[in-house]
XYZ file of N, CA and C in Angstrom:
543
model
N -25.758 -81.574 -6.142
C -25.632 -81.567 -7.601
C -25.644 -83.021 -8.088
N -26.390 -83.321 -9.151
C -26.439 -84.690 -9.661
C -25.192 -85.003 -10.487
N -25.013 -86.276 -10.830
C -23.800 -86.709 -11.536
C -23.620 -86.009 -12.877
N -24.688 -85.866 -13.638
C -24.588 -85.239 -14.967
C -24.130 -83.790 -14.872
N -24.714 -83.032 -13.953
C -24.336 -81.620 -13.777
C -22.902 -81.504 -13.290
N -22.543 -82.336 -12.340
C -21.181 -82.331 -11.805
C -20.176 -82.707 -12.892
N -20.505 -83.707 -13.673
C -19.638 -84.148 -14.768
C -19.403 -82.992 -15.752
N -20.477 -82.332 -16.147
C -20.379 -81.207 -17.085
C -19.494 -80.101 -16.517
N -19.719 -79.774 -15.234
C -18.964 -78.698 -14.576
C -17.471 -79.017 -14.532
N -17.111 -80.227 -14.110
C -15.701 -80.591 -13.968
C -15.035 -80.741 -15.334
N -15.732 -81.303 -16.309
C -15.145 -81.429 -17.647
C -14.869 -80.056 -18.256
N -15.762 -79.095 -18.033
C -15.513 -77.727 -18.506
C -14.326 -77.104 -17.789
N -14.226 -77.351 -16.495
C -13.088 -76.860 -15.715
C -11.781 -77.470 -16.232
N -11.805 -78.765 -16.489
C -10.601 -79.444 -16.991
C -10.202 -78.901 -18.356
N -11.183 -78.667 -19.219
C -10.896 -78.119 -20.543
C -10.300 -76.720 -20.434
N -10.841 -75.897 -19.552
C -10.343 -74.526 -19.399
C -8.936 -74.490 -18.791
N -8.537 -75.564 -18.119
C -7.195 -75.647 -17.543
C -6.227 -76.457 -18.406
N -6.626 -76.775 -19.632
C -5.836 -77.683 -20.463
C -4.465 -77.135 -20.854
N -4.278 -75.835 -20.788
C -2.965 -75.268 -21.115
C -1.960 -75.425 -19.985
N -2.458 -75.695 -18.783
C -1.568 -75.926 -17.647
C -1.073 -77.358 -17.732
N 0.138 -77.546 -18.144
C 0.680 -78.888 -18.343
C 1.140 -79.477 -17.011
N 0.180 -79.815 -16.184
C 0.458 -80.415 -14.883
C 0.847 -81.866 -15.098
N 1.928 -82.281 -14.447
C 2.396 -83.652 -14.589
C 2.433 -84.337 -13.235
N 2.287 -85.652 -13.283
C 2.419 -86.461 -12.086
C 3.818 -87.068 -12.066
N 4.348 -87.253 -10.868
C 5.693 -87.806 -10.722
C 5.622 -89.337 -10.716
N 6.123 -89.999 -11.778
C 6.042 -91.461 -11.844
C 6.812 -92.156 -10.714
N 7.878 -91.520 -10.226
C 8.662 -92.129 -9.140
C 7.838 -92.213 -7.857
N 7.035 -91.178 -7.584
C 6.169 -91.201 -6.396
C 5.106 -92.283 -6.521
N 4.593 -92.457 -7.726
C 3.584 -93.484 -7.949
C 4.192 -94.876 -7.755
N 5.377 -95.095 -8.284
C 6.041 -96.379 -8.107
C 6.356 -96.625 -6.632
N 6.746 -95.581 -5.926
C 7.029 -95.694 -4.497
C 5.767 -96.125 -3.736
N 4.632 -95.539 -4.076
C 3.354 -95.931 -3.464
C 3.089 -97.414 -3.705
N 3.266 -97.836 -4.925
C 3.001 -99.232 -5.285
C 3.919 -100.167 -4.502
N 5.188 -99.804 -4.397
C 6.142 -100.646 -3.663
C 5.821 -100.693 -2.172
N 5.389 -99.567 -1.597
C 5.052 -99.518 -0.165
C 3.887 -100.439 0.177
N 2.972 -100.603 -0.751
C 1.806 -101.437 -0.478
C 2.133 -102.923 -0.577
N 3.325 -103.226 -1.106
C 3.753 -104.628 -1.300
C 2.715 -105.408 -2.108
N 2.135 -104.716 -3.050
C 1.126 -105.311 -3.906
C 1.814 -105.824 -5.168
N 1.414 -106.987 -5.654
C 1.992 -107.495 -6.900
C 1.795 -106.478 -8.012
N 2.841 -106.185 -8.735
C 2.716 -105.107 -9.721
C 3.379 -105.455 -11.044
N 3.230 -106.673 -11.500
C 3.848 -107.054 -12.772
C 3.072 -106.488 -13.963
N 1.736 -106.453 -13.842
C 0.884 -105.990 -14.943
C 0.118 -104.744 -14.510
N 0.325 -103.667 -15.266
C -0.293 -102.384 -14.927
C -1.305 -102.016 -16.017
N -2.551 -101.860 -15.617
C -3.578 -101.391 -16.534
C -3.560 -99.875 -16.567
N -3.363 -99.327 -17.745
C -3.291 -97.870 -17.911
C -4.391 -97.442 -18.882
N -4.329 -96.226 -19.339
C -5.263 -95.731 -20.346
C -4.494 -94.798 -21.260
N -4.972 -94.618 -22.469
C -4.370 -93.666 -23.397
C -5.153 -92.361 -23.229
N -4.470 -91.277 -22.811
C -5.197 -90.061 -22.428
C -5.939 -89.383 -23.577
N -7.111 -88.859 -23.231
C -7.909 -88.070 -24.177
C -8.786 -87.124 -23.369
N -9.434 -86.211 -24.039
C -10.414 -85.332 -23.401
C -9.839 -84.590 -22.186
N -8.602 -84.146 -22.310
C -7.927 -83.338 -21.277
C -7.696 -84.101 -19.976
N -7.617 -85.432 -20.058
C -7.309 -86.247 -18.880
C -5.851 -86.064 -18.488
N -5.539 -86.466 -17.270
C -4.137 -86.525 -16.859
C -3.401 -87.375 -17.880
N -2.296 -86.859 -18.396
C -1.500 -87.583 -19.377
C -0.633 -88.599 -18.638
N -0.945 -89.885 -18.832
C -0.183 -90.928 -18.142
C 0.890 -91.562 -19.027
N 1.168 -90.982 -20.193
C 2.163 -91.579 -21.094
C 3.567 -91.568 -20.490
N 3.909 -90.528 -19.744
C 5.212 -90.486 -19.072
C 5.292 -91.596 -18.011
N 4.198 -91.820 -17.315
C 4.136 -92.891 -16.312
C 4.283 -94.246 -17.002
N 3.593 -94.426 -18.122
C 3.684 -95.677 -18.881
C 5.134 -95.939 -19.288
N 5.792 -94.930 -19.844
C 7.188 -95.096 -20.278
C 8.103 -95.402 -19.105
N 7.890 -94.730 -17.988
C 8.690 -94.973 -16.787
C 8.497 -96.414 -16.300
N 7.257 -96.857 -16.239
C 6.973 -98.228 -15.791
C 7.570 -99.256 -16.752
N 7.501 -98.981 -18.034
C 8.053 -99.908 -19.021
C 9.563 -100.064 -18.811
N 10.242 -98.960 -18.510
C 11.693 -99.017 -18.257
C 12.011 -99.813 -16.992
N 11.019 -99.947 -16.112
C 11.172 -100.743 -14.882
C 10.715 -102.191 -15.113
N 10.549 -102.556 -16.386
C 10.153 -103.916 -16.795
C 8.773 -104.344 -16.317
N 7.879 -103.376 -16.195
C 6.490 -103.699 -15.883
C 5.722 -103.831 -17.202
N 4.762 -104.717 -17.236
C 3.972 -104.949 -18.439
C 2.777 -103.998 -18.447
N 2.595 -103.317 -19.561
C 1.523 -102.333 -19.694
C 0.383 -102.933 -20.505
N -0.828 -102.676 -20.057
C -1.996 -103.077 -20.833
C -2.983 -101.909 -20.861
N -3.719 -101.838 -21.955
C -4.710 -100.786 -22.157
C -6.080 -101.423 -22.357
N -7.138 -100.687 -22.031
C -8.482 -101.257 -22.176
C -8.997 -101.222 -23.607
N -9.814 -102.222 -23.902
C -10.585 -102.263 -25.146
C -12.036 -102.456 -24.732
N -12.907 -101.606 -25.252
C -14.335 -101.729 -24.978
C -14.905 -102.765 -25.944
N -15.556 -103.752 -25.356
C -16.108 -104.871 -26.129
C -17.630 -104.709 -26.284
N -18.232 -105.727 -26.847
C -19.692 -105.729 -26.986
C -20.351 -105.770 -25.609
N -21.595 -105.417 -25.553
C -22.384 -105.402 -24.311
C -21.785 -104.485 -23.248
N -21.124 -103.444 -23.685
C -20.518 -102.442 -22.797
C -19.549 -103.058 -21.780
N -18.861 -104.109 -22.185
C -17.836 -104.730 -21.351
C -16.478 -104.204 -21.780
N -15.499 -104.358 -20.908
C -14.155 -103.873 -21.168
C -13.182 -104.929 -20.673
N -12.084 -105.089 -21.390
C -10.986 -105.939 -20.955
C -9.686 -105.217 -21.267
N -8.610 -105.667 -20.625
C -7.295 -105.068 -20.853
C -6.465 -105.980 -21.739
N -5.659 -105.342 -22.617
C -4.832 -106.070 -23.564
C -3.426 -105.486 -23.573
N -2.473 -106.373 -23.777
C -1.060 -105.980 -23.775
C -0.807 -104.871 -24.793
N 0.087 -103.945 -24.418
C 0.459 -102.863 -25.330
C 1.861 -102.389 -25.012
N 2.641 -102.142 -26.059
C 3.941 -101.482 -25.908
C 3.997 -100.352 -26.923
N 4.939 -99.450 -26.722
C 4.955 -98.195 -27.486
C 5.022 -98.368 -29.004
N 5.500 -99.502 -29.499
C 5.590 -99.707 -30.943
C 4.386 -100.451 -31.515
N 3.469 -100.847 -30.657
C 2.279 -101.557 -31.113
C 1.259 -100.574 -31.680
N 0.526 -100.998 -32.705
C -0.478 -100.100 -33.294
C -1.649 -99.848 -32.354
N -2.276 -98.715 -32.563
C -3.461 -98.305 -31.819
C -4.553 -97.951 -32.819
N -5.786 -97.993 -32.375
C -6.901 -97.554 -33.213
C -7.890 -96.773 -32.352
N -8.740 -96.012 -33.003
C -9.739 -95.216 -32.280
C -11.074 -95.939 -32.362
N -11.697 -96.165 -31.188
C -12.980 -96.881 -31.165
C -14.145 -95.923 -31.451
N -15.345 -96.448 -31.405
C -16.529 -95.646 -31.747
C -16.801 -94.524 -30.753
N -16.182 -94.580 -29.562
C -16.335 -93.525 -28.553
C -15.232 -92.472 -28.668
N -14.314 -92.654 -29.630
C -13.198 -91.728 -29.788
C -12.044 -92.023 -28.841
N -12.045 -93.230 -28.253
C -11.004 -93.632 -27.300
C -9.959 -94.465 -28.030
N -8.695 -94.170 -27.770
C -7.592 -94.900 -28.381
C -7.436 -96.247 -27.674
N -7.380 -97.318 -28.481
C -7.255 -98.672 -27.945
C -6.140 -99.429 -28.661
N -5.555 -100.416 -27.978
C -4.552 -101.248 -28.651
C -5.232 -102.194 -29.644
N -4.469 -102.633 -30.632
C -4.973 -103.596 -31.600
C -4.722 -105.017 -31.077
N -3.882 -105.139 -30.089
C -3.469 -106.421 -29.503
C -4.650 -107.313 -29.143
N -4.440 -108.590 -29.258
C -5.465 -109.568 -28.867
C -4.994 -110.383 -27.660
N -3.872 -109.972 -27.029
C -3.356 -110.693 -25.865
C -3.980 -110.099 -24.603
N -5.021 -110.763 -24.118
C -5.755 -110.309 -22.940
C -4.881 -110.458 -21.695
N -4.971 -109.456 -20.823
C -4.207 -109.476 -19.578
C -5.130 -109.117 -18.420
N -4.740 -109.570 -17.234
C -5.478 -109.239 -16.020
C -4.552 -108.422 -15.132
N -4.704 -107.085 -15.165
C -3.763 -106.226 -14.424
C -3.822 -106.447 -12.919
N -2.666 -106.232 -12.281
C -2.569 -106.250 -10.822
C -2.975 -104.891 -10.264
N -2.675 -103.861 -11.048
C -2.945 -102.469 -10.667
C -3.599 -101.791 -11.862
N -4.627 -101.001 -11.593
C -5.275 -100.251 -12.669
C -5.165 -98.761 -12.359
N -4.624 -98.013 -13.306
C -4.602 -96.553 -13.234
C -5.837 -96.074 -13.994
N -6.731 -95.404 -13.282
C -8.010 -95.020 -13.872
C -8.090 -93.528 -14.145
N -8.616 -93.166 -15.315
C -8.954 -91.761 -15.540
C -10.225 -91.467 -14.763
N -10.458 -90.213 -14.470
C -11.695 -89.874 -13.775
C -12.089 -88.440 -14.066
N -13.345 -88.149 -13.818
C -13.861 -86.789 -13.979
C -13.789 -86.070 -12.636
N -14.157 -86.767 -11.564
C -14.118 -86.174 -10.224
C -13.934 -87.287 -9.197
N -13.536 -86.888 -7.988
C -13.385 -87.824 -6.883
C -13.664 -87.082 -5.588
N -13.891 -87.844 -4.520
C -14.059 -87.226 -3.210
C -13.112 -87.872 -2.203
N -13.089 -87.328 -1.000
C -12.155 -87.787 0.035
C -12.407 -89.233 0.448
N -13.589 -89.752 0.136
C -13.921 -91.142 0.454
C -13.497 -92.108 -0.654
N -12.744 -91.590 -1.629
C -12.208 -92.371 -2.752
C -13.295 -92.877 -3.702
N -14.397 -92.145 -3.755
C -15.405 -92.415 -4.769
C -14.957 -91.743 -6.059
N -15.275 -92.359 -7.177
C -14.840 -91.882 -8.488
C -16.053 -91.608 -9.367
N -16.015 -90.472 -10.049
C -17.015 -90.164 -11.066
C -16.321 -90.263 -12.409
N -16.817 -91.160 -13.269
C -16.268 -91.298 -14.609
C -17.138 -90.557 -15.609
N -17.103 -91.042 -16.838
C -17.851 -90.383 -17.910
C -19.306 -90.826 -17.987
N -19.683 -91.821 -17.197
C -21.077 -92.225 -17.140
C -21.407 -93.533 -17.835
N -20.421 -94.153 -18.482
C -20.677 -95.417 -19.176
C -20.593 -96.640 -18.276
N -19.925 -96.514 -17.137
C -19.803 -97.627 -16.200
C -18.808 -98.696 -16.601
N -17.980 -98.439 -17.608
C -17.043 -99.454 -18.102
C -16.061 -99.907 -17.025
N -15.434 -98.952 -16.334
C -14.472 -99.317 -15.292
C -15.168 -99.978 -14.105
N -16.337 -99.499 -13.727
C -17.072 -100.117 -12.614
C -17.385 -101.582 -12.917
N -17.851 -101.853 -14.123
C -18.167 -103.239 -14.496
C -16.904 -104.085 -14.542
N -15.820 -103.510 -15.084
C -14.570 -104.279 -15.174
C -14.026 -104.597 -13.778
N -14.000 -103.620 -12.901
C -13.474 -103.835 -11.548
C -14.315 -104.882 -10.813
N -15.614 -104.819 -10.968
C -16.486 -105.818 -10.349
C -16.147 -107.211 -10.884
N -15.971 -107.306 -12.202
C -15.683 -108.588 -12.853
C -14.326 -109.146 -12.432
N -13.287 -108.310 -12.454
C -11.948 -108.813 -12.141
C -11.798 -109.119 -10.651
N -12.560 -108.424 -9.814
C -12.452 -108.678 -8.367
C -12.932 -110.082 -8.005
N -13.672 -110.714 -8.899
C -14.079 -112.106 -8.680
C -12.938 -113.063 -9.029
N -11.961 -112.576 -9.778
C -10.832 -113.400 -10.224
C -9.606 -113.173 -9.339
N -9.341 -111.914 -9.015
C -8.139 -111.567 -8.263
C -8.305 -110.218 -7.586
N -7.421 -109.946 -6.645
C -7.403 -108.639 -5.985
C -6.633 -107.682 -6.891
N -7.188 -106.513 -7.089
C -6.557 -105.524 -7.948
C -6.541 -104.176 -7.224
N -5.426 -103.466 -7.342
C -5.309 -102.131 -6.757
C -5.818 -101.111 -7.771
N -6.658 -100.184 -7.301
C -7.262 -99.183 -8.158
C -6.752 -97.797 -7.758
N -6.044 -97.141 -8.691
C -5.478 -95.821 -8.421
C -6.029 -94.838 -9.447
N -6.777 -93.855 -8.975
C -7.290 -92.820 -9.853
C -6.218 -91.764 -10.091
N -6.061 -91.348 -11.338
C -5.131 -90.272 -11.681
C -5.955 -89.023 -11.955
N -5.588 -87.926 -11.284
C -6.446 -86.749 -11.358
C -5.662 -85.472 -11.091
N -6.221 -84.382 -11.539
C -5.756 -83.067 -11.110
C -6.403 -82.797 -9.751
N -5.708 -82.106 -8.880
C -6.241 -81.848 -7.538
C -7.547 -81.057 -7.582
N -7.726 -80.193 -8.578
C -8.943 -79.385 -8.645
C -10.183 -80.208 -9.036
N -10.015 -81.495 -9.324
C -11.158 -82.347 -9.650
C -11.789 -82.954 -8.390
N -11.226 -82.648 -7.227
C -11.801 -83.156 -5.989
C -13.052 -82.354 -5.637
N -14.089 -83.069 -5.234
C -15.331 -82.445 -4.783
C -15.616 -82.912 -3.359
N -16.490 -82.201 -2.693
C -16.760 -82.525 -1.282
C -17.363 -83.921 -1.131
N -18.456 -84.185 -1.814
C -19.113 -85.494 -1.752
C -19.691 -85.828 -3.116
N -19.386 -87.017 -3.610
C -19.957 -87.473 -4.873
C -21.244 -88.245 -4.620
N -22.241 -88.031 -5.452
C -23.406 -88.910 -5.373
C -22.976 -90.283 -5.898
N -23.308 -91.334 -5.159
C -22.885 -92.677 -5.576
C -24.088 -93.607 -5.645
N -23.904 -94.703 -6.378
C -24.937 -95.738 -6.404
C -24.295 -97.092 -6.139
N -25.089 -98.112 -6.102
C -24.640 -99.449 -5.699
C -23.573 -100.034 -6.632
N -23.545 -99.621 -7.886
C -22.600 -100.179 -8.857
C -21.248 -99.466 -8.865
N -21.163 -98.306 -8.246
C -19.913 -97.535 -8.248
C -18.844 -98.257 -7.426
N -17.658 -98.378 -8.002
C -16.534 -99.049 -7.353
C -15.587 -97.992 -6.784
N -15.230 -98.146 -5.516
C -14.305 -97.206 -4.874
C -12.876 -97.428 -5.343
N -12.089 -96.380 -5.244
C -10.660 -96.450 -5.521
C -9.914 -96.819 -4.243
N -8.691 -97.282 -4.395
C -7.822 -97.509 -3.238
C -7.012 -96.249 -2.933
N -6.668 -95.506 -3.991
C -5.885 -94.275 -3.871
C -6.280 -93.332 -4.995
N -6.055 -92.039 -4.773
C -6.105 -91.054 -5.851
C -4.750 -90.363 -5.843
N -4.146 -90.268 -7.018
C -2.825 -89.678 -7.171
C -2.966 -88.390 -7.971
N -2.628 -87.246 -7.345
C -2.700 -85.936 -8.000
C -1.319 -85.300 -7.977
N -1.207 -84.148 -8.618
C 0.071 -83.424 -8.604
C 0.427 -82.947 -7.199
N -0.541 -82.917 -6.294
C -0.287 -82.466 -4.916
C -0.025 -83.616 -3.960
N -0.210 -84.841 -4.407
C 0.064 -85.974 -3.535
C -0.920 -87.111 -3.681
N -0.913 -87.971 -2.671
C -1.697 -89.200 -2.687
C -2.810 -89.092 -1.654
N -4.013 -89.408 -2.071
C -5.165 -89.437 -1.158
C -5.477 -90.922 -0.938
N -5.592 -91.282 0.357
C -5.893 -92.691 0.666
C -6.902 -92.800 1.780
């Protein structure tokens, strides 16, 4: 199955399961981060939409642990950067219908929590097709090492994803059933 067909199939599946309020355990995610002994002062998150895993509980939990949260802003030329955000800061909706912070304080996250459409056991990620996260991960990897954790429902796992040279692998996938590494 090609990426477009697979994307359509999984997005329909996710929409049909939207009433199942599956949650991820933020304590397990923090435990994973601590076990890796990876620097975790700045966490890149996303504001959930389109029936994605809701990471707002994780964001609030991390904030209480004094971690700095940043959210992506899509820039010109299909580039993306992360900017500081806290719960009282204003948000706006971009031209893609994605909620973004209004903040202008650019940050370089140590860890990025990524939304995804599908993933496979080899930690390949299928996004929405814009390549924003792939380009960002490629760009930031030239500056620093960053941990990439996909947040997903377990039913979004597929046997094998079609991949291309620009696709960036994840380090972990975190689902309601556990951690895939």
